[in-house]
XYZ file of C-alpha atoms in Angstrom:
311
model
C 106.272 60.518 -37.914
C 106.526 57.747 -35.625
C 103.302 57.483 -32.514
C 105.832 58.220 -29.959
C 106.715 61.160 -31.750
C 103.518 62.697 -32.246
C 102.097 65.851 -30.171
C 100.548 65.210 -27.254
C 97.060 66.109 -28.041
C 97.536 63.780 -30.920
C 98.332 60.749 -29.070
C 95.360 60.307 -27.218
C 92.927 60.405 -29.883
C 95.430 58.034 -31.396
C 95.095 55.360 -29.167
C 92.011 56.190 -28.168
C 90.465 55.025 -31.483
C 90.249 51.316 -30.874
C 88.901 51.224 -27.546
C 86.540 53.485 -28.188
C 85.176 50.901 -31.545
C 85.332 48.369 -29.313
C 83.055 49.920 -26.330
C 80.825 51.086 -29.795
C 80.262 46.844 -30.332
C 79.873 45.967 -26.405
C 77.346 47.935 -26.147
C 75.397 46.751 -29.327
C 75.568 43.174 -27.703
C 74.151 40.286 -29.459
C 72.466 42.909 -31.997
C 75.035 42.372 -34.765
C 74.655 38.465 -34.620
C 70.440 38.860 -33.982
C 69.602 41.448 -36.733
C 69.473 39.046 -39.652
C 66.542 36.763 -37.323
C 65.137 40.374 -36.709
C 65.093 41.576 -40.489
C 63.579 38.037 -41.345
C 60.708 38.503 -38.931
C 60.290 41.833 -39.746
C 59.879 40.439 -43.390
C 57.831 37.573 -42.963
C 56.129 38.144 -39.742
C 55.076 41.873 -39.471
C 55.167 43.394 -42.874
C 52.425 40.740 -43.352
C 50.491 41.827 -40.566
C 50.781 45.614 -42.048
C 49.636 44.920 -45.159
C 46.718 42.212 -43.621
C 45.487 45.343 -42.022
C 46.249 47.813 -44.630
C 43.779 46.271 -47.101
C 40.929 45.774 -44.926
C 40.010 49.430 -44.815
C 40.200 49.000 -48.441
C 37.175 48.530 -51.074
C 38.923 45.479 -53.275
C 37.217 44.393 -56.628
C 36.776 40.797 -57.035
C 39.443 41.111 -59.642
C 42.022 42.458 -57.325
C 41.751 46.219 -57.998
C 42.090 48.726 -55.425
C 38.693 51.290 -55.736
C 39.516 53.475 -53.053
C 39.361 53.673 -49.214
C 36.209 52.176 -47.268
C 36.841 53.012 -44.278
C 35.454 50.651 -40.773
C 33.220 49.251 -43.511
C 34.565 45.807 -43.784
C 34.397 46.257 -40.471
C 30.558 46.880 -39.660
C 30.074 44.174 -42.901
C 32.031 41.691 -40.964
C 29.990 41.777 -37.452
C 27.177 42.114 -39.593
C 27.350 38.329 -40.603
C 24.325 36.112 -39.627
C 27.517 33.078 -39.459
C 29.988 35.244 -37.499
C 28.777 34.306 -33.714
C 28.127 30.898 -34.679
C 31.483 30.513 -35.848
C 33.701 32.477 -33.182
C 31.786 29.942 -30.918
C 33.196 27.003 -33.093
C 36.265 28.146 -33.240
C 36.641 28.766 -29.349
C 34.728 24.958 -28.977
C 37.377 23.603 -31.418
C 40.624 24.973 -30.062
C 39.529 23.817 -26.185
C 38.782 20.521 -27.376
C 41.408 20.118 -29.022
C 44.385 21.350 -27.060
C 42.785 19.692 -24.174
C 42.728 15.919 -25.904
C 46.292 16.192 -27.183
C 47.540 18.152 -23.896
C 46.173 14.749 -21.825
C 46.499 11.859 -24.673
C 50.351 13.580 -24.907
C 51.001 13.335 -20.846
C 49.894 9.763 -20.704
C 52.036 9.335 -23.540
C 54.978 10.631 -22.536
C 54.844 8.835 -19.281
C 54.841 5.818 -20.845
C 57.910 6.452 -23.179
C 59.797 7.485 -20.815
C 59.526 3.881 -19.289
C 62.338 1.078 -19.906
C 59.906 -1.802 -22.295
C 60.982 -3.618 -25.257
C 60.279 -1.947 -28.723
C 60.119 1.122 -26.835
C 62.564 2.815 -29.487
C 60.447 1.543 -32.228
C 57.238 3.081 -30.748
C 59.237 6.292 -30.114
C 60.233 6.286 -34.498
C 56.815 5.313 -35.198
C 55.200 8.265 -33.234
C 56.797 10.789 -35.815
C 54.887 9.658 -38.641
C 51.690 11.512 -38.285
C 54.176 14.632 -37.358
C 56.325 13.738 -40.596
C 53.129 13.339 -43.136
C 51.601 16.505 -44.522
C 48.596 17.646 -42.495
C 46.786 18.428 -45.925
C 47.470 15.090 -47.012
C 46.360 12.920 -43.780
C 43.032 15.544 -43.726
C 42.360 14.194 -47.417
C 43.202 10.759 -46.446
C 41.100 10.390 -43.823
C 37.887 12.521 -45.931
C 38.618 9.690 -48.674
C 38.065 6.796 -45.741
C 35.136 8.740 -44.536
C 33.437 8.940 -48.395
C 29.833 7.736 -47.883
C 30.001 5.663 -51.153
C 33.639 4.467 -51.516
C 34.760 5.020 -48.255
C 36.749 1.664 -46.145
C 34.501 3.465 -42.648
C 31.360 2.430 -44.509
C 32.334 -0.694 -45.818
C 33.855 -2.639 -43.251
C 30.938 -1.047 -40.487
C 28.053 -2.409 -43.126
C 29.656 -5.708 -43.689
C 29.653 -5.781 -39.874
C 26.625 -4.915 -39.655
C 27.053 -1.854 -36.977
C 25.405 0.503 -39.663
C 22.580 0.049 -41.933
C 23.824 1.801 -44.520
C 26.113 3.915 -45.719
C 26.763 7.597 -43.644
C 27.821 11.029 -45.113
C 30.225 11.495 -41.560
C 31.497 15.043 -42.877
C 28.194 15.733 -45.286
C 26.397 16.345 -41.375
C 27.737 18.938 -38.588
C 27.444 16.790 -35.938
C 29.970 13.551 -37.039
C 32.180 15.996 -39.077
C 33.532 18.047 -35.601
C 33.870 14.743 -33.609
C 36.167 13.142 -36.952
C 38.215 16.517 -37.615
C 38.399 16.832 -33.529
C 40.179 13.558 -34.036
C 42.352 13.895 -36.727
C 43.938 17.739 -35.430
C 44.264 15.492 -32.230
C 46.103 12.399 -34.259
C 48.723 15.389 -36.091
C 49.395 17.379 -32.655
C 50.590 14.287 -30.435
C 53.612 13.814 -31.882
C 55.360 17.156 -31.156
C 53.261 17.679 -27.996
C 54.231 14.105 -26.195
C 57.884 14.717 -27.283
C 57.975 18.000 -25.955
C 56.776 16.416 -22.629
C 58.865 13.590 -22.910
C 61.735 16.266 -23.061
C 60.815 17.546 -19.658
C 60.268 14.333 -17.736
C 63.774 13.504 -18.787
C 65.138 16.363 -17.364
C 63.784 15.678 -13.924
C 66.164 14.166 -11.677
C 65.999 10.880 -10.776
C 67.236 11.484 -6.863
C 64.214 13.466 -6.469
C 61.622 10.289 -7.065
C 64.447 8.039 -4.814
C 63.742 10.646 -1.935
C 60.159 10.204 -2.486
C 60.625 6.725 -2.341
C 62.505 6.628 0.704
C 59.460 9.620 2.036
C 56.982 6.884 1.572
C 54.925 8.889 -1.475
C 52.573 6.968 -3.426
C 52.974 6.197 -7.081
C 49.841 8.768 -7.217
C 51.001 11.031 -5.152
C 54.834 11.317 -6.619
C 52.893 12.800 -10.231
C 50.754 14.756 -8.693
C 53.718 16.864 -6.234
C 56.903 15.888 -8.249
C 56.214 14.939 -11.742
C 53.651 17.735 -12.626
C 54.850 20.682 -11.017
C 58.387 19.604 -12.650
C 56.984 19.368 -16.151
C 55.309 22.492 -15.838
C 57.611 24.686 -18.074
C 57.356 21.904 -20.830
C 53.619 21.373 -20.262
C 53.381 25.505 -20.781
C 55.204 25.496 -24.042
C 53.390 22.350 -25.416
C 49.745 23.861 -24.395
C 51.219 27.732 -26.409
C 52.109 26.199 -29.455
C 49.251 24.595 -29.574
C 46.868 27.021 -28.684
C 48.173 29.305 -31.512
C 48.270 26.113 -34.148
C 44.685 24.920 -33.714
C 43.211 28.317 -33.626
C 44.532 28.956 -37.122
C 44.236 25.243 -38.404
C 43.480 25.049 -41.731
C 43.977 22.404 -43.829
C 41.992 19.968 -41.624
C 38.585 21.953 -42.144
C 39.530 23.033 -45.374
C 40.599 19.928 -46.660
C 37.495 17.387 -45.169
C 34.957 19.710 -45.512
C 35.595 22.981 -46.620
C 33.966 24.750 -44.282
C 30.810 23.293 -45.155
C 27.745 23.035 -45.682
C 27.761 26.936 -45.788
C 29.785 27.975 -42.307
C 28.565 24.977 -40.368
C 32.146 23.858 -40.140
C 34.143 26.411 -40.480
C 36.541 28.361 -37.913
C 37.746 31.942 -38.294
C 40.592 31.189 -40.578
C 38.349 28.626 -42.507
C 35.488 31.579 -42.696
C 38.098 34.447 -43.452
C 39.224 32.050 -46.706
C 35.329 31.530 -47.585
C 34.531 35.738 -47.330
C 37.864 35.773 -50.022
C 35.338 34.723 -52.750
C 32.722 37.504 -52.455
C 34.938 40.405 -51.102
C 38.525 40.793 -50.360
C 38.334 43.882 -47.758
C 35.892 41.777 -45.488
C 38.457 38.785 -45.527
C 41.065 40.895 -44.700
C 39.056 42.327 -41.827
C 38.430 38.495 -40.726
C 42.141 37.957 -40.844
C 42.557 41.206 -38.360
C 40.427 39.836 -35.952
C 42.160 36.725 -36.240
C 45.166 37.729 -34.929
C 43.707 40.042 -32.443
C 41.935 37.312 -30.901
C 45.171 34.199 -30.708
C 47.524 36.911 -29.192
C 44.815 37.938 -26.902
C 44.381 34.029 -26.209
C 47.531 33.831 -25.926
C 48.218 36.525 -23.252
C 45.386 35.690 -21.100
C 46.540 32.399 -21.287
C 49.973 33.505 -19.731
C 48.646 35.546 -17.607
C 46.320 32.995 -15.846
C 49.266 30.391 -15.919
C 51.675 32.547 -14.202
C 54.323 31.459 -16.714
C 57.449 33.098 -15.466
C 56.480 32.728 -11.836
C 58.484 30.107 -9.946
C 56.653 27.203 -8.067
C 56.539 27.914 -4.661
């Protein structure tokens, strides 16, 4: 029986079949082409997060076992730690310290690749090489030229007679923050100053021609065009950032593990130390962890205004 043919309260729902699918897909959107990014975060991202959280009310035997629920126990053990304040404070000392070196070191940077000067290409290619290295491998690097008995620091400062002897720089507190404060710095300037160098490219060059012709300052032209321009760059570069140092790891870890005891260490550093004596309080660490970057993170936004326009 041919569709022309067909009763009429047939033909309706005949034709009425396709449009109807197709209305079904507009109004899924971009869901269809999304959901594999979605499952993968679900995967990687959250199911983490549940199990993270899962196993710090549990009582964990050193040898992995489950024993049964504890509770808030981890918990109370956790803020129960002589090295916990000292270490939040670390941590919050570290991450401003940080972000705030590369943040500036990356703007003055940026400015000055974005400037016509010969080699300027070659800087540019040599920039990426502290991004390219591992950051495990450029911690251990530098901890091998900081060595107190073999390392090249010592030896070329007591040949030059700046040092008596030589110095254990990550064996003591105060010269192991100032070196690893350095070296997080060195690893986080390449993607920062690119990022920036992204925006000031974007900025249009009749704007700084009318400031010209306006009689602005050199001075003045950064601080009222350039700035306020980069801002959305600036935003993204200080994020990433934020959320990187405050779980940096393999710096600490691999110059000084932390040590001697907690005197070193940050909350991801101090989380990985509780792992060796109980597995519930670790995981409690790690909780707290992420509590505290996403509440850095929003304040953060918050105070920034981030989706507010300049006025």
């Amino acid at each position: 029986m041919s569709l022309t043919s067909a009763p009429k309260a047939v033909r309706p729902r005949l034709r009425g079949r396709p449009p109807a699918r197709r209305a079904a897909l507009e109004r899924l959107g971009p869901l269809p082409w999304i959901a594999p990014a979605v499952l993968l975060i679900l995967l990687v991202v959250l199911w983490p997060v549940y199990e993270m959280l899962h196993t710090s009310f549990l009582r964990i035997s050193s040898s992995g076992f489950v024993r049964g629920s504890a509770g808030l126990d981890k918990y109370r053990k956790l803020f129960a730690e002589p090295d916990l304040g000292h270490v939040l404070l670390s941590t919050v000392v570290w991450t401003v310290a940080v972000v705030g070196l590369t943040m500036l070191l990356s703007l003055a940077l940026a400015q000055l690749f974005n400037q016509e000067f010969p080699g300027r290409r070659l800087t540019r290619w040599a920039l990426i090489a502290p991004w390219a290295a591992s950051v495990l491998m450029t911690a251990i690097g530098f901890k091998w030229m900081l060595n107190q008995t073999a390392g090249v620091l010592n030896t070329a400062m007591t040949d030059l007679g700046l040092i008596d002897g030589p110095q254990d720089w990550l064996g003591n507190p105060s010269t192991a923050w100032p070196w690893m404060v350095f070296v997080a710095v060195f690893v986080s300037l390449p993607f920062t100053t690119y990022t920036l160098l992204a925006g000031l490219q974007t900025v249009p060059g009749e704007v700084y021609e009318a400031a010209r012709v306006d009689g602005a300052s050199t001075w003045q032209t950064y601080l009222r065009i350039t700035l306020p321009l980069l801002r959305p760059a600036f935003l993204v570069g200080v994020v990433i950032n934020l959320i990187n140092v405050f779980n940096s790891f393999p710096i600490i870890w691999g110059m000084t593990h932390g040590g001697p005891s907690s005197a070193t260490a940050t909350t991801t550093v101090f989380m990985y130390q509780l792992k060796d004596t109980d597995i519930g309080e670790s995981a409690a660490m790690s909780v707290v962890n992420f509590a505290l970057v996403v509440l850095m993170v929003l304040v953060f936004l918050k105070v920034s205004r981030w989706n507010e326009d300049e006025s």
